[in-house]
Coordinates of C-alpha atoms in Angstrom, one line a residue:
M1 CA 4.7 -70.9 -34.5
L2 CA 2.2 -71.6 -31.8
L3 CA 4.8 -70.6 -29.3
F4 CA 5.4 -67.5 -31.1
R5 CA 1.8 -66.5 -31.0
E6 CA 1.6 -67.0 -27.3
C7 CA 4.2 -64.8 -26.6
K8 CA 2.8 -62.2 -28.8
E9 CA -0.5 -62.6 -26.8
N10 CA 0.9 -62.7 -23.7
T11 CA 3.1 -59.3 -24.5
C12 CA 0.1 -57.6 -25.6
N13 CA -1.8 -58.1 -22.3
K14 CA 1.1 -56.8 -20.5
N15 CA 1.0 -53.8 -22.5
Y16 CA -2.7 -53.4 -22.4
R17 CA -2.7 -54.0 -18.4
L18 CA 0.3 -51.4 -18.1
L19 CA -1.9 -48.7 -20.0
I20 CA -4.9 -49.4 -17.9
R21 CA -2.9 -49.1 -14.6
C22 CA -1.4 -45.7 -16.1
F23 CA -4.6 -44.4 -17.2
I24 CA -6.0 -45.2 -13.6
F25 CA -3.1 -43.7 -12.0
Y26 CA -3.3 -40.3 -13.9
L27 CA -7.2 -40.2 -13.3
L28 CA -6.3 -40.5 -9.3
I29 CA -4.0 -37.6 -9.6
G30 CA -6.5 -35.5 -11.6
I31 CA -9.2 -36.1 -9.1
C32 CA -6.9 -35.3 -6.4
A33 CA -5.6 -31.9 -7.9
L34 CA -9.7 -31.0 -8.9
A35 CA -10.3 -31.6 -5.3
A36 CA -7.5 -29.7 -3.8
H37 CA -8.3 -26.6 -6.2
G38 CA -12.1 -27.0 -5.1
R39 CA -11.2 -26.6 -1.4
V40 CA -11.0 -23.1 -0.2
P41 CA -7.3 -22.6 1.1
E42 CA -6.7 -22.0 5.0
A43 CA -5.5 -18.4 5.8
A44 CA -2.5 -17.7 7.6
S45 CA -2.8 -17.9 11.6
L46 CA -0.7 -16.0 14.0
D47 CA -1.1 -16.6 17.9
V48 CA -0.9 -13.3 19.2
A49 CA -0.3 -14.7 22.9
Q50 CA 3.8 -15.0 21.3
A51 CA 5.6 -12.0 21.3
A52 CA 7.8 -13.6 18.5
D53 CA 4.7 -13.7 16.1
L54 CA 3.5 -10.2 16.6
G55 CA 4.9 -7.3 14.4
R56 CA 4.8 -7.3 10.5
L57 CA 2.3 -9.6 9.1
R58 CA 4.4 -11.9 7.0
H59 CA 2.1 -14.5 6.1
Y60 CA -1.6 -13.7 4.6
Q61 CA -3.9 -14.3 1.9
V62 CA -5.5 -11.9 -1.0
L63 CA -8.3 -12.3 -3.5
E64 CA -8.8 -10.0 -6.2
D65 CA -12.4 -8.7 -7.0
K66 CA -12.5 -7.3 -10.5
T67 CA -15.7 -6.0 -10.5
C68 CA -16.0 -4.7 -6.9
E69 CA -19.3 -6.3 -6.5
Q70 CA -18.4 -10.0 -4.5
Q71 CA -20.2 -9.6 -1.1
F72 CA -18.5 -10.7 2.1
D73 CA -20.3 -14.1 2.4
E74 CA -19.5 -15.0 -1.2
T75 CA -15.7 -13.9 -0.7
R76 CA -15.0 -15.5 2.4
H77 CA -16.0 -19.1 0.7
S78 CA -14.3 -18.3 -2.5
A79 CA -11.6 -21.0 -3.6
H80 CA -9.5 -18.3 -5.3
W81 CA -7.4 -16.8 -2.5
T82 CA -3.8 -16.5 -2.8
T83 CA -1.2 -16.9 -0.1
V84 CA 1.4 -14.1 0.2
T85 CA 4.4 -14.7 2.2
G86 CA 7.4 -12.3 3.3
Q87 CA 5.9 -9.4 1.1
A88 CA 4.3 -6.2 1.7
S89 CA 1.1 -5.6 -0.2
N90 CA 1.7 -3.3 -3.2
F91 CA -1.4 -3.5 -5.5
G92 CA -0.6 -0.7 -7.3
F93 CA -2.7 1.1 -10.1
T94 CA -5.6 -0.9 -10.4
G95 CA -9.7 -0.4 -10.5
A96 CA -10.2 -3.7 -9.1
C97 CA -11.0 -4.4 -5.0
W98 CA -8.8 -6.5 -2.9
W99 CA -9.4 -8.6 0.0
I100 CA -6.8 -9.7 2.6
R101 CA -7.4 -12.3 5.0
F102 CA -5.6 -14.0 8.1
N103 CA -6.3 -15.7 11.3
L104 CA -5.7 -14.7 14.7
D105 CA -5.2 -17.0 17.8
N106 CA -4.8 -16.3 21.4
S107 CA -3.4 -19.4 23.2
G108 CA -2.7 -17.3 26.5
Q109 CA -4.5 -17.6 29.4
Q110 CA -6.2 -14.1 29.7
A111 CA -7.9 -11.5 27.3
L112 CA -5.0 -9.5 25.3
P113 CA -6.2 -6.4 23.5
V114 CA -4.3 -6.2 20.2
T115 CA -4.3 -3.5 17.3
I116 CA -4.1 -4.5 13.5
D117 CA -2.3 -1.6 11.5
L118 CA -2.3 -0.9 7.6
G119 CA 0.7 1.1 7.8
T120 CA -0.5 3.8 5.7
P121 CA -3.1 6.5 6.5
L122 CA -3.8 6.9 2.8
Q123 CA -6.0 3.8 1.7
D124 CA -9.2 5.2 0.1
Y125 CA -11.5 2.7 1.6
V126 CA -11.2 -0.3 3.9
D127 CA -13.8 -2.5 5.2
W128 CA -13.2 -4.7 8.2
H129 CA -14.7 -7.8 9.0
V130 CA -13.8 -10.1 12.0
L131 CA -15.4 -13.5 12.6
D132 CA -15.2 -15.9 15.2
R133 CA -13.8 -18.8 13.7
T134 CA -15.3 -21.5 16.3
D135 CA -19.0 -20.8 15.6
G136 CA -18.7 -18.9 12.4
R137 CA -20.4 -15.7 13.9
L138 CA -19.6 -12.3 12.5
L139 CA -18.0 -10.4 15.6
T140 CA -17.7 -6.6 13.8
S141 CA -17.7 -4.7 10.6
V142 CA -15.7 -1.5 10.7
R143 CA -15.9 1.0 7.7
S144 CA -12.6 3.3 7.5
G145 CA -10.6 4.8 5.0
D146 CA -9.1 8.2 4.2
R147 CA -12.0 8.8 1.7
R148 CA -14.6 8.8 4.7
D149 CA -14.7 11.2 7.4
F150 CA -12.3 10.9 10.0
N151 CA -14.7 10.1 12.8
F152 CA -15.7 6.8 10.9
R153 CA -12.4 5.3 11.6
Y154 CA -12.7 2.7 14.4
Q155 CA -9.6 4.3 16.2
K156 CA -8.0 7.9 15.8
S157 CA -4.3 7.4 14.9
L158 CA -2.4 8.6 11.9
T159 CA -2.4 5.2 9.8
L160 CA -5.3 3.1 9.5
S161 CA -5.6 0.5 12.1
L162 CA -8.5 -1.8 14.0
P163 CA -8.3 -2.4 17.9
L164 CA -9.3 -6.0 19.0
T165 CA -9.8 -7.7 22.3
M166 CA -9.3 -11.3 22.3
A167 CA -10.3 -13.6 24.9
A168 CA -8.5 -16.2 26.5
G169 CA -8.7 -19.2 23.5
Q170 CA -10.3 -17.0 21.1
R171 CA -9.7 -18.1 17.3
L172 CA -10.6 -14.8 14.9
A173 CA -10.5 -14.5 11.2
V174 CA -10.0 -11.1 10.1
Y175 CA -11.1 -10.0 6.5
A176 CA -10.2 -6.3 5.2
R177 CA -11.6 -5.0 1.9
L178 CA -9.5 -2.7 0.3
A179 CA -11.3 -0.2 -2.4
S180 CA -9.8 2.7 -4.4
F181 CA -11.6 5.9 -5.4
D182 CA -9.5 6.8 -8.4
G183 CA -7.6 3.4 -9.3
F184 CA -4.5 3.8 -7.1
Q185 CA -4.1 1.2 -4.2
E186 CA -1.4 2.4 -1.5
P187 CA 1.1 0.2 -0.7
L188 CA 0.5 -1.3 2.9
N189 CA 2.7 -2.9 5.6
L190 CA 0.4 -4.9 7.6
A191 CA 1.3 -5.7 11.3
V192 CA -0.4 -6.8 14.3
Q193 CA 0.7 -5.5 17.8
T194 CA -0.3 -5.4 21.4
S195 CA -2.3 -2.4 21.9
D196 CA 0.3 -1.2 24.5
A197 CA 3.0 -1.7 21.9
F198 CA 1.1 0.0 19.3
S199 CA 0.5 3.3 21.5
L200 CA 4.1 3.3 22.5
K201 CA 5.3 3.2 18.8
K202 CA 2.4 5.8 17.7
S203 CA 3.8 8.2 20.6
R204 CA 7.1 7.9 19.6
E205 CA 6.2 8.7 15.8
H206 CA 4.2 11.7 16.9
L207 CA 7.1 13.1 18.9
L208 CA 9.5 12.5 16.0
T209 CA 7.1 14.0 13.2
G210 CA 6.9 17.2 15.5
M211 CA 10.4 17.4 15.8
Y212 CA 10.8 16.8 11.9
F213 CA 8.2 19.6 11.0
G214 CA 9.9 21.8 13.9
C215 CA 13.1 21.8 12.2
L216 CA 11.8 22.5 8.5
L217 CA 9.7 25.5 10.0
A218 CA 13.1 26.7 11.5
F219 CA 14.9 26.5 8.5
C220 CA 12.1 28.0 6.6
I221 CA 11.6 31.2 8.8
Y222 CA 15.5 31.4 9.0
S223 CA 15.3 31.5 5.1
V224 CA 12.7 34.1 5.4
F225 CA 14.9 36.3 7.6
L226 CA 17.8 35.7 5.2
F227 CA 16.1 37.0 2.2
I228 CA 14.8 40.1 4.1
S229 CA 18.5 40.9 5.2
T230 CA 20.2 40.0 1.7
K231 CA 17.2 40.8 -0.9
E232 CA 18.6 37.3 -2.8
K233 CA 15.6 35.4 -4.5
I234 CA 17.4 32.0 -3.8
H235 CA 16.4 32.5 0.0
I236 CA 12.7 33.1 -0.7
I237 CA 12.3 30.1 -3.2
Y238 CA 13.9 27.8 -0.5
A239 CA 11.7 29.1 2.0
V240 CA 8.5 28.4 -0.1
F241 CA 10.3 25.0 -1.0
L242 CA 10.4 24.1 2.8
M243 CA 6.7 25.1 3.4
L244 CA 5.1 23.3 0.6
L245 CA 7.4 20.2 1.9
I246 CA 5.9 20.7 5.4
I247 CA 2.2 20.7 3.7
N248 CA 3.1 17.9 1.6
T249 CA 4.4 16.0 4.5
C250 CA 1.3 16.8 6.8
V251 CA -0.9 15.2 4.2
Y252 CA 1.5 12.4 3.0
Y253 CA 1.5 11.1 7.0
G254 CA -2.3 12.0 7.7
V255 CA -1.7 14.9 10.1
S256 CA -3.8 17.2 8.0
T257 CA -6.6 14.8 8.1
E258 CA -6.9 14.5 11.8
F259 CA -5.9 17.7 12.9
I260 CA -6.7 20.4 10.3
H261 CA -9.8 19.2 8.1
P262 CA -10.8 15.7 9.4
K263 CA -14.7 16.4 7.8
Q264 CA -13.0 17.2 4.2
P265 CA -11.5 13.7 2.8
D266 CA -12.3 14.8 -0.7
F267 CA -10.0 17.9 -0.3
N268 CA -7.0 16.0 1.6
N269 CA -6.4 13.4 -1.4
P270 CA -5.7 15.5 -4.2
L271 CA -3.9 18.1 -1.9
L272 CA -1.2 15.5 -1.8
P273 CA 0.0 15.4 -5.6
F274 CA -0.9 19.3 -6.1
S275 CA 1.4 20.2 -3.1
F276 CA 4.1 17.8 -4.2
A277 CA 3.8 19.1 -7.7
L278 CA 4.3 22.6 -6.2
C279 CA 7.1 21.5 -4.1
M280 CA 9.1 19.9 -6.9
F281 CA 8.9 22.9 -9.1
F282 CA 10.4 25.2 -6.5
F283 CA 13.1 22.7 -5.6
F284 CA 14.1 22.3 -9.4
V285 CA 14.1 26.3 -9.4
F286 CA 16.2 26.4 -6.0
A287 CA 18.6 23.9 -8.1
K288 CA 19.0 25.8 -11.1
I289 CA 19.9 29.1 -9.3
Y290 CA 22.0 27.1 -6.9
L291 CA 24.1 25.3 -9.6
K292 CA 24.1 28.7 -11.4
M293 CA 22.8 26.5 -14.5
S294 CA 22.0 29.9 -16.4
E295 CA 25.9 30.6 -16.6
Q296 CA 26.4 27.3 -18.4
P297 CA 26.2 27.1 -22.1
P298 CA 22.8 25.9 -23.4
N299 CA 22.2 22.3 -24.3
I300 CA 19.3 19.9 -24.8
L301 CA 19.4 18.6 -21.4
M302 CA 18.9 22.1 -20.0
E303 CA 16.2 22.9 -22.5
I304 CA 14.5 19.4 -21.3
Y305 CA 15.0 20.4 -17.7
H306 CA 13.3 24.0 -17.7
I307 CA 10.6 22.3 -20.1
I308 CA 9.4 19.5 -17.4
T309 CA 9.8 22.3 -14.3
I310 CA 7.2 24.5 -16.0
I311 CA 5.1 21.5 -16.8
L312 CA 5.2 20.5 -13.2
L313 CA 3.8 23.9 -12.5
L314 CA 1.1 23.8 -14.7
I315 CA -0.4 20.1 -14.1
S316 CA -0.5 20.9 -10.3
P317 CA -4.3 22.1 -10.2
L318 CA -5.1 19.0 -12.3
A319 CA -4.9 16.9 -9.6
F320 CA -7.9 18.5 -8.2
L321 CA -9.7 17.7 -11.7
L322 CA -8.4 14.5 -12.4
G323 CA -7.8 12.8 -9.1
H324 CA -4.7 11.7 -7.0
A325 CA -4.0 8.5 -9.4
A326 CA -3.6 10.5 -12.3
G327 CA -1.5 13.3 -10.4
H328 CA 0.6 10.7 -8.6
A329 CA 1.4 9.0 -11.9
A330 CA 2.4 12.2 -13.6
N331 CA 4.3 13.6 -11.0
A332 CA 6.3 10.6 -10.7
V333 CA 7.2 10.1 -14.1
L334 CA 8.0 14.1 -14.5
V335 CA 10.2 14.0 -11.2
L336 CA 12.0 11.1 -11.7
F337 CA 12.8 12.3 -15.2
N338 CA 14.0 15.9 -14.1
I339 CA 16.1 14.4 -11.1
G340 CA 18.2 12.3 -13.7
I341 CA 18.9 15.2 -15.7
L342 CA 19.9 17.2 -12.5
L343 CA 22.2 14.5 -11.8
I344 CA 23.8 14.5 -15.1
L345 CA 24.1 18.4 -15.1
T346 CA 25.7 18.3 -11.5
I347 CA 28.3 15.8 -12.4
R348 CA 29.5 17.8 -15.5

């Protein structure tokens, strides 16, 4: 009996010690997790002296500011940064502001001019902040975006960009605050290049863009002459479609902002969904005539196709009243739906 009691007491003591050890173990894990959560995560680092590191930015961090009231000092010390790898930034329809940050290092033996490119001319507000990571000094702050006059941009190019000259051994932290005027954040394709490579790339883009516009304009003029000689309305409808496509493309790629009305950003933004709605209206009218849909027996799909085509014409001026985001959303839904109907009718 005494032996049984001693065995029981020893077993209880062992279980008790095991519970204490498990409690201490999980307590240490919790403390480590809290400590890791409390630390500000490190931003991605890119060596501009290494050609293999240049190009599209594949590692960076983002932070959502739902109130759009966070100041830069508060943001840079936040513990809520999220690391993004291998994805382009696409925040979509949101009223929140977004911060992006990454590090740039120059391990070379000489100064190197580089350019950070957002890959889009349509971001409403972009505020750049560049810090020296060695001593924490704020080196520059730049305000840009297509909702500001073009002269506010730090570098005149079709896409929003930031040129920097990095000294040998310099280590920088780059922050970009993205804000939207009406609730739509444009998709970004962040890239870091040497300034020479960036200028060469933009020169090629200007050349290809000019050739593209030249071809569209040639087809447009040719269609006008065809209408004059044949009196068939399909040619003038096609010419109007091409002209509106030229206008829409100019706005989308930032050509209009740089060369036509750099001092009217509030006009340039709603002009994009307005011209797109009109462009697609004339495209659907042209498709109807070209496919001789009026000669086919009427059906429910044709009726829906006609209704959506008329709606596109009616809502086009609303882009100036409701803003770019609402116009873009409405146009996208209507156009995609009508293209689906058009494909079904074409296959039939």
